[in-house]
XYZ file of N, CA and C in Angstrom:
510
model
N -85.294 12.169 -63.199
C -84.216 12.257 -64.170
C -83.745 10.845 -64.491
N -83.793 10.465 -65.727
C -83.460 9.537 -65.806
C -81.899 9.413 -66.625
N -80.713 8.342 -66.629
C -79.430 8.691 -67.300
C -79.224 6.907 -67.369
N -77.772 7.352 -68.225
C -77.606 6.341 -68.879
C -76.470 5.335 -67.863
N -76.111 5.978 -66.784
C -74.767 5.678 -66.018
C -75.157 3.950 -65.889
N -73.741 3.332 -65.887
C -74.008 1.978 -65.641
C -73.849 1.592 -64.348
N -73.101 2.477 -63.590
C -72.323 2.259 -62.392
C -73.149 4.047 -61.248
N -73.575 3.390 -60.045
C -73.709 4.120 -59.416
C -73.097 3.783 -58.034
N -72.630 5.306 -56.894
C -72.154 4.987 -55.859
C -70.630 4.457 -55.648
N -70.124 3.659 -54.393
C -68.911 4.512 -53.654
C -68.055 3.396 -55.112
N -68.461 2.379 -56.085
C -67.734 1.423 -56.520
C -67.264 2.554 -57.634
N -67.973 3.319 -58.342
C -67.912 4.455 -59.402
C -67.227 6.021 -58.837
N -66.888 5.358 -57.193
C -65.594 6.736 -57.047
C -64.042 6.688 -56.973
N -63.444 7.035 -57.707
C -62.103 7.135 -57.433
C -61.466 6.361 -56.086
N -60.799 6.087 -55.449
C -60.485 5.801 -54.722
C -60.060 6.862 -53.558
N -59.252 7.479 -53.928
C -58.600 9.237 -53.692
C -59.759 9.814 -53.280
N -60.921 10.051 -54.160
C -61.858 10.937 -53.999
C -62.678 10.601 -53.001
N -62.965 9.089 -52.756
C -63.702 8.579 -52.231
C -63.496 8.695 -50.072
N -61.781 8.636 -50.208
C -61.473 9.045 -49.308
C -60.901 10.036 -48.991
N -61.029 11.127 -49.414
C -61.630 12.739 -49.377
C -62.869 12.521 -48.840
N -63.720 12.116 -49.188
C -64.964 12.380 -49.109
C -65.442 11.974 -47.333
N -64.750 10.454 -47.086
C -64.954 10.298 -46.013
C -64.037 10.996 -45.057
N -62.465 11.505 -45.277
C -62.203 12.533 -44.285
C -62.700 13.522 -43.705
N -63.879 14.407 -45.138
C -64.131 15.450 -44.320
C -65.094 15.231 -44.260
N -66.325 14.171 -43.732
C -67.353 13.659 -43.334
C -68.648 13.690 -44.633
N -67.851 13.276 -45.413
C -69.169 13.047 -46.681
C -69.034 11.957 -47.524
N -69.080 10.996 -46.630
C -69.365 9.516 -46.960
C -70.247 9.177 -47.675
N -71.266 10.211 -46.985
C -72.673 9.708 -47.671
C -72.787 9.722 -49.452
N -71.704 10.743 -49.752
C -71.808 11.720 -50.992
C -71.495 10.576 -52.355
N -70.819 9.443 -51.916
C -70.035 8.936 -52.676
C -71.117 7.756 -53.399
N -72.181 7.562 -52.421
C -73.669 7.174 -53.201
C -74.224 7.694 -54.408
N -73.709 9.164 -54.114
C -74.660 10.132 -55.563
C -73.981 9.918 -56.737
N -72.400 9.970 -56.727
C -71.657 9.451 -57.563
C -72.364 8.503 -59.083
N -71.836 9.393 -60.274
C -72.384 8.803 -61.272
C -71.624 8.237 -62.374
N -71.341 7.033 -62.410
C -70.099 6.704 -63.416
C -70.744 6.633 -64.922
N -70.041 7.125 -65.950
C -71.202 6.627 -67.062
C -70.331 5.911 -68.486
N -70.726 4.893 -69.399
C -69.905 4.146 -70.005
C -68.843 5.033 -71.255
N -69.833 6.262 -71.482
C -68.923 7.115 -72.072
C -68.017 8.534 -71.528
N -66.893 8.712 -71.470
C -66.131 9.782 -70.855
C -67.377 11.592 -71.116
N -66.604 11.645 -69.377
C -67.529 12.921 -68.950
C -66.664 14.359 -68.770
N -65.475 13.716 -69.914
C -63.847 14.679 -69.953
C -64.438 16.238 -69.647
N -65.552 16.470 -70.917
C -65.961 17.585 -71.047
C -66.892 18.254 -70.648
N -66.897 19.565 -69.968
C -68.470 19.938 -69.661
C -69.535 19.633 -70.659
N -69.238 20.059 -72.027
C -70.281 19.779 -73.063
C -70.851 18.071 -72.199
N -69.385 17.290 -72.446
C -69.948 15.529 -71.842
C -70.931 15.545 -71.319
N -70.175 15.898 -70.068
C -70.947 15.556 -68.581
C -72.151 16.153 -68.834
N -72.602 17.050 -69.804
C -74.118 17.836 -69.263
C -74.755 16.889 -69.995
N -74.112 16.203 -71.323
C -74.907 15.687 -72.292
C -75.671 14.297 -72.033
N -74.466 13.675 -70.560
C -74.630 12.613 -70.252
C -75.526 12.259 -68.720
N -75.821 13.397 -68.011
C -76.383 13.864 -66.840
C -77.786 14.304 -67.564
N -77.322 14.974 -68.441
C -78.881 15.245 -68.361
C -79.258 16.966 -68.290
N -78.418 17.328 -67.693
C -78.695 18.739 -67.355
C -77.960 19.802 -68.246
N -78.188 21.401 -68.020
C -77.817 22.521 -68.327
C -76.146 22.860 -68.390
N -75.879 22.968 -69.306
C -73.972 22.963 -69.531
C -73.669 23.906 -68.239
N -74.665 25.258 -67.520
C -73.783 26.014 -66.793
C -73.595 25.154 -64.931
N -74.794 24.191 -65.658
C -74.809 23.384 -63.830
C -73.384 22.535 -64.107
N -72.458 22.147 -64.970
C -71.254 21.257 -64.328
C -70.527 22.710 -63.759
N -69.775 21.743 -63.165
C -68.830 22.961 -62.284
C -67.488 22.238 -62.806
N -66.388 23.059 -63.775
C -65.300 23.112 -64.190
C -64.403 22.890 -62.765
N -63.273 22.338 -62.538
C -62.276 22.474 -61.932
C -61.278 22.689 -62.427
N -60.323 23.843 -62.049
C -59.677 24.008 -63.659
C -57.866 24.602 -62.525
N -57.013 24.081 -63.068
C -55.536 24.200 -62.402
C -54.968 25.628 -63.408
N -54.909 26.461 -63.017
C -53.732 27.687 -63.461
C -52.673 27.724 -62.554
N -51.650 28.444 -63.528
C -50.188 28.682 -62.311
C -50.205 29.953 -62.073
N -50.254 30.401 -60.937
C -50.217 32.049 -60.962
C -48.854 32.104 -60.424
N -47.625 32.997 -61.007
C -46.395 33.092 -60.621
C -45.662 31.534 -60.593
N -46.220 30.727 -60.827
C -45.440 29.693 -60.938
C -46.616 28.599 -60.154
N -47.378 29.414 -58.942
C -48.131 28.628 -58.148
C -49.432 28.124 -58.618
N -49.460 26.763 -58.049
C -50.835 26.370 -58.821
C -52.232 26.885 -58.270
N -53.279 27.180 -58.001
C -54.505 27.986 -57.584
C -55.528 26.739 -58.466
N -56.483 26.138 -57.991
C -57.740 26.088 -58.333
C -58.707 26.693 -58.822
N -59.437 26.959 -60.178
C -60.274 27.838 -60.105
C -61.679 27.046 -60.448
N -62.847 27.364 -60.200
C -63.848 26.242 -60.163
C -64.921 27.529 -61.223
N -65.434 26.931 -62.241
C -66.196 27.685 -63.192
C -67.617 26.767 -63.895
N -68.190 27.361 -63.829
C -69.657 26.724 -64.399
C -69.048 26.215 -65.947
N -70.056 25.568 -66.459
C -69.278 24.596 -67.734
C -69.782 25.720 -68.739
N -70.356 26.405 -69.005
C -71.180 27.598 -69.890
C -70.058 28.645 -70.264
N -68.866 29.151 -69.130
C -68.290 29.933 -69.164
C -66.689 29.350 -69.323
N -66.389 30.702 -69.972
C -64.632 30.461 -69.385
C -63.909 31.341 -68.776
N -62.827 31.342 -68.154
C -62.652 31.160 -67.412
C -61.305 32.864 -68.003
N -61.405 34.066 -67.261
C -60.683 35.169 -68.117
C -59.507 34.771 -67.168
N -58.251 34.514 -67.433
C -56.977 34.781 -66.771
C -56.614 35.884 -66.507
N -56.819 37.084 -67.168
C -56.476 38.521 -66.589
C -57.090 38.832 -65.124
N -58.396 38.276 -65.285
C -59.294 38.656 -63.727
C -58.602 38.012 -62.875
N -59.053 36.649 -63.703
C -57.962 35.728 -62.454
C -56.718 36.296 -61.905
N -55.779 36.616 -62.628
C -54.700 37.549 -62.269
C -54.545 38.760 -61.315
N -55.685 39.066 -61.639
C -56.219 40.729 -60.601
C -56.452 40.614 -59.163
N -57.431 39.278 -59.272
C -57.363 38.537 -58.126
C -56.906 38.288 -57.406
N -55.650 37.701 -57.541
C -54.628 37.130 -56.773
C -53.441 38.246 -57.244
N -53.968 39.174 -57.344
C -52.229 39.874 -57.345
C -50.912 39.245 -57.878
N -50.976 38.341 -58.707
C -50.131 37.661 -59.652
C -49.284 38.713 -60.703
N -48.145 38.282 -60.931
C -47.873 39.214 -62.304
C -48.363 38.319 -63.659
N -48.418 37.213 -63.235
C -48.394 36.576 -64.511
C -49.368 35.093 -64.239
N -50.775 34.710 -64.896
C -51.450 33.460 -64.555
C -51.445 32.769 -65.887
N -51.465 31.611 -66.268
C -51.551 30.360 -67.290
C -52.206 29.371 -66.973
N -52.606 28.952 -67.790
C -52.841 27.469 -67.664
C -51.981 26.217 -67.253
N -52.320 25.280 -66.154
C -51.319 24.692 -65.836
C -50.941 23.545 -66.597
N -49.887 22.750 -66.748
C -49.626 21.643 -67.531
C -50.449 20.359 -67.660
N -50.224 19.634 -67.957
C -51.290 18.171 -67.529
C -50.228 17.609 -66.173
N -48.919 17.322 -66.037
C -47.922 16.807 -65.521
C -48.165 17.588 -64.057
N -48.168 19.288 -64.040
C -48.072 20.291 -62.903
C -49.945 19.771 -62.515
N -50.873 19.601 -62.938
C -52.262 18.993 -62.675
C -52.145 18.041 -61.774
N -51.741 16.555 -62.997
C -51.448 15.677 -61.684
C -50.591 15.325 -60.227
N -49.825 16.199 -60.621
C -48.883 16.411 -59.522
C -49.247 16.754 -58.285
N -50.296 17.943 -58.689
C -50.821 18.718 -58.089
C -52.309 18.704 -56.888
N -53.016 17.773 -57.854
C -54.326 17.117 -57.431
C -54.293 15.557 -57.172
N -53.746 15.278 -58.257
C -53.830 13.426 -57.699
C -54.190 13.187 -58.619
N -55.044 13.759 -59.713
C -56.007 13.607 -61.199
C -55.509 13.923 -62.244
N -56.051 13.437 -63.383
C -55.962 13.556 -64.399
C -56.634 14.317 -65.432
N -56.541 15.607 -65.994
C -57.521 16.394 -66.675
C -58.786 15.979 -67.521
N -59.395 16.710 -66.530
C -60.984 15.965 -67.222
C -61.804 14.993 -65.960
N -60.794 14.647 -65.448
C -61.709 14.098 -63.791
C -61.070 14.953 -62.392
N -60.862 15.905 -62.565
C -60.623 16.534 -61.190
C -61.453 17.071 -60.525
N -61.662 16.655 -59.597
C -62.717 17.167 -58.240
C -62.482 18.282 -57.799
N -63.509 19.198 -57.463
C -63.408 20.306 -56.920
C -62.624 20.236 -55.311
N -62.418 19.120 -54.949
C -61.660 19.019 -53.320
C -61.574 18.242 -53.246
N -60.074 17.514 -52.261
C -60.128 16.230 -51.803
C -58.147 15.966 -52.819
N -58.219 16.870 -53.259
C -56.353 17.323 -53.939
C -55.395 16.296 -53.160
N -54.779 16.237 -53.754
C -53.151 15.995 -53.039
C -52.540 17.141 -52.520
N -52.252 18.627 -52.684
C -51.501 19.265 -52.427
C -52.895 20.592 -52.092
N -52.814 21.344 -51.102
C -54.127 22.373 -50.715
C -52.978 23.229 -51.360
N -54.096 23.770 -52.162
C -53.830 25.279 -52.897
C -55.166 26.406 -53.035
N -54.693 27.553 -53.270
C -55.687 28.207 -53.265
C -57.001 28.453 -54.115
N -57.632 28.623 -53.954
C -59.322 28.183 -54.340
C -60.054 29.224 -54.926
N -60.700 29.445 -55.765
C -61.490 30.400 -56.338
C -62.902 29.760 -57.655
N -63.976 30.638 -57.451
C -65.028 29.621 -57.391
C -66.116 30.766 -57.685
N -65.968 30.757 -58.843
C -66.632 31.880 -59.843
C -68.323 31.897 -59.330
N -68.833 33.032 -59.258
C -69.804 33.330 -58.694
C -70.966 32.806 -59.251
N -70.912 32.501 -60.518
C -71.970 31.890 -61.569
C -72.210 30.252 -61.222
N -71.755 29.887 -60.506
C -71.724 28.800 -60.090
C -73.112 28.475 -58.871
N -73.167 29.792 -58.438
C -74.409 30.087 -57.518
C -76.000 30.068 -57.948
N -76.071 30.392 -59.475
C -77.345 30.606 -60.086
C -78.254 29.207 -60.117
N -77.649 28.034 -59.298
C -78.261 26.666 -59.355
C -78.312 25.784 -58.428
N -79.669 25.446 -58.069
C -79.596 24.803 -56.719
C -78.702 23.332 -56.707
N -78.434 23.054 -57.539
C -77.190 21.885 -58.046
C -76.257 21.769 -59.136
N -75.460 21.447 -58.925
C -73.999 21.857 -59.956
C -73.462 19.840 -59.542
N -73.160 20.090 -60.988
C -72.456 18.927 -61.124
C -70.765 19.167 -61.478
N -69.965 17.683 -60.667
C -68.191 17.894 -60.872
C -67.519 16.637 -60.892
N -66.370 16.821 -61.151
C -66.132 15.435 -61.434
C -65.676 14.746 -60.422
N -65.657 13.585 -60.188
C -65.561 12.848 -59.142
C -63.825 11.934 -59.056
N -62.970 12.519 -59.739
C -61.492 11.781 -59.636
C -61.138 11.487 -60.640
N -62.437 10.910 -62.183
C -62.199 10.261 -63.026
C -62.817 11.176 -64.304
N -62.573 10.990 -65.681
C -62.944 11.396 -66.668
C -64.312 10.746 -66.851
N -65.187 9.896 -66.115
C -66.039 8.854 -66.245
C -67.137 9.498 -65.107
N -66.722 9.795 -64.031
C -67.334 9.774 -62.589
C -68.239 11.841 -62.828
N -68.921 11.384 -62.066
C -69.606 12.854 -61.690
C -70.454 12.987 -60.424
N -70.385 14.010 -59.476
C -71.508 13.913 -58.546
C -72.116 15.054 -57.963
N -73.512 15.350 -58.112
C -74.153 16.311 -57.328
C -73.857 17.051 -56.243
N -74.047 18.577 -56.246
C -74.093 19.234 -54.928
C -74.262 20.144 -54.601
N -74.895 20.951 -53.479
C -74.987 22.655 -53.427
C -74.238 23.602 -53.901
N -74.276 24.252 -54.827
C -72.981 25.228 -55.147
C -72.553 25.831 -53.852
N -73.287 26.251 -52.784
C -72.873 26.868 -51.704
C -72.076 25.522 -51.015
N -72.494 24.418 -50.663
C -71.700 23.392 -50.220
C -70.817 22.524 -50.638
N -70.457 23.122 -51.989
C -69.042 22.741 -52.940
C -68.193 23.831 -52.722
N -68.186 25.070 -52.622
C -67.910 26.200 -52.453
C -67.119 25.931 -51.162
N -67.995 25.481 -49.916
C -67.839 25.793 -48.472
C -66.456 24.413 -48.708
N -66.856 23.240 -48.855
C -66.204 22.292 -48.667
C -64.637 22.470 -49.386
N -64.558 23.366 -50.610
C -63.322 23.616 -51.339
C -62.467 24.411 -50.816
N -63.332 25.036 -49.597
C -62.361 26.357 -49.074
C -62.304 27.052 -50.021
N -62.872 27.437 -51.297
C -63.045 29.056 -51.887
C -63.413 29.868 -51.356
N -62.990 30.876 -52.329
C -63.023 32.321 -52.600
C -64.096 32.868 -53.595
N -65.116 33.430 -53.233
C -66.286 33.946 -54.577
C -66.026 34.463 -55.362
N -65.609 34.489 -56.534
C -65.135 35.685 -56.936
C -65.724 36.016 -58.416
N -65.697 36.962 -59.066
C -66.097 36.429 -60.566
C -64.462 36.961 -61.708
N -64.264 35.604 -62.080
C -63.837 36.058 -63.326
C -63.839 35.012 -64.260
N -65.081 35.165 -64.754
C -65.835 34.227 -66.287
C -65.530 35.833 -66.988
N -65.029 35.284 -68.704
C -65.011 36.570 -69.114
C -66.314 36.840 -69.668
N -66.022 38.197 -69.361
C -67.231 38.759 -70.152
C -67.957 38.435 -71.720
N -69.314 38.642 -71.956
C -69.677 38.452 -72.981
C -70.209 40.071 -73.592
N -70.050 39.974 -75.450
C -70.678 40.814 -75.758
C -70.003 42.099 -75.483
């Protein structure tokens, strides 16, 4: 695979992310790390700029359920139904969270939030479609940064929940 990134490894990770990474023993990870000269805000981006299949990025995405913020992690192909989400968690009521309640929340800024490694642990959910690929790409802290990994070992490391609610098609 070849890409356009100018910057590879721990200089192209967040700082935050970077030490996430070495708390919960994945130092190594911050090598794979891919910075690239144009923003990777968007799944469309990041796939366009990686190289790969829009459903391999893995969305990290902040809703408030009842007020509380929840993580939900979604392949870049899909979106993301708030009613399921809702069903899920026994919520009366889920939204989208603010940009302000985001950073607050994670440490990031929309469009570079990492699937783990937050400022504040909240609850986790991690849409099942995310599984159909032996690698999924996410963002690494920054609107710029991206890095490889098992959907099962992004999954494990986020402390999710499997669940599906991509809405339906058709």
């Amino acid at each position: 695979m070849t890409t356009t990134d100018d910057t590879s490894g721990a200089s192209a990770t967040h700082p935050r992310f970077a030490e996430a990474l070495r708390a919960l023993g994945l130092g190594d990870l911050a090598d794979e790390v891919r910075r690239f000269p144009e923003a990777t805000r968007t799944a469309t981006e990041a796939a366009a700029a990686i190289g790969c299949e829009l459903s391999q990025i893995c969305k990290s995405l902040i809703f408030a359920a009842d007020g509380v913020p929840v993580l939900v992690l979604m392949d870049g192909a899909s979106r993301v139904d708030v009613e399921r989400v809702r069903e899920e968690l026994g919520a009366g009521k889920v939204t989208r969270a603010k940009a302000d309640v985001v950073r607050e929340t994670t440490g990031y800024a929309i469009g570079g939030v990492p699937p783990f490694g937050h400022r504040e642990r909240t609850r986790v959910l991690a849409d099942r479609s995310l599984l159909a690929h032996d690698v999924v790409w996410a963002a690494a802290g920054t609107p710029y940064a991206v890095f490889p990994m098992e959907p099962k070992d992004l999954v494990a490391t986020a402390g999710a929940t499997l669940v599906d609610v991509r809405e339906r098609t058709g």
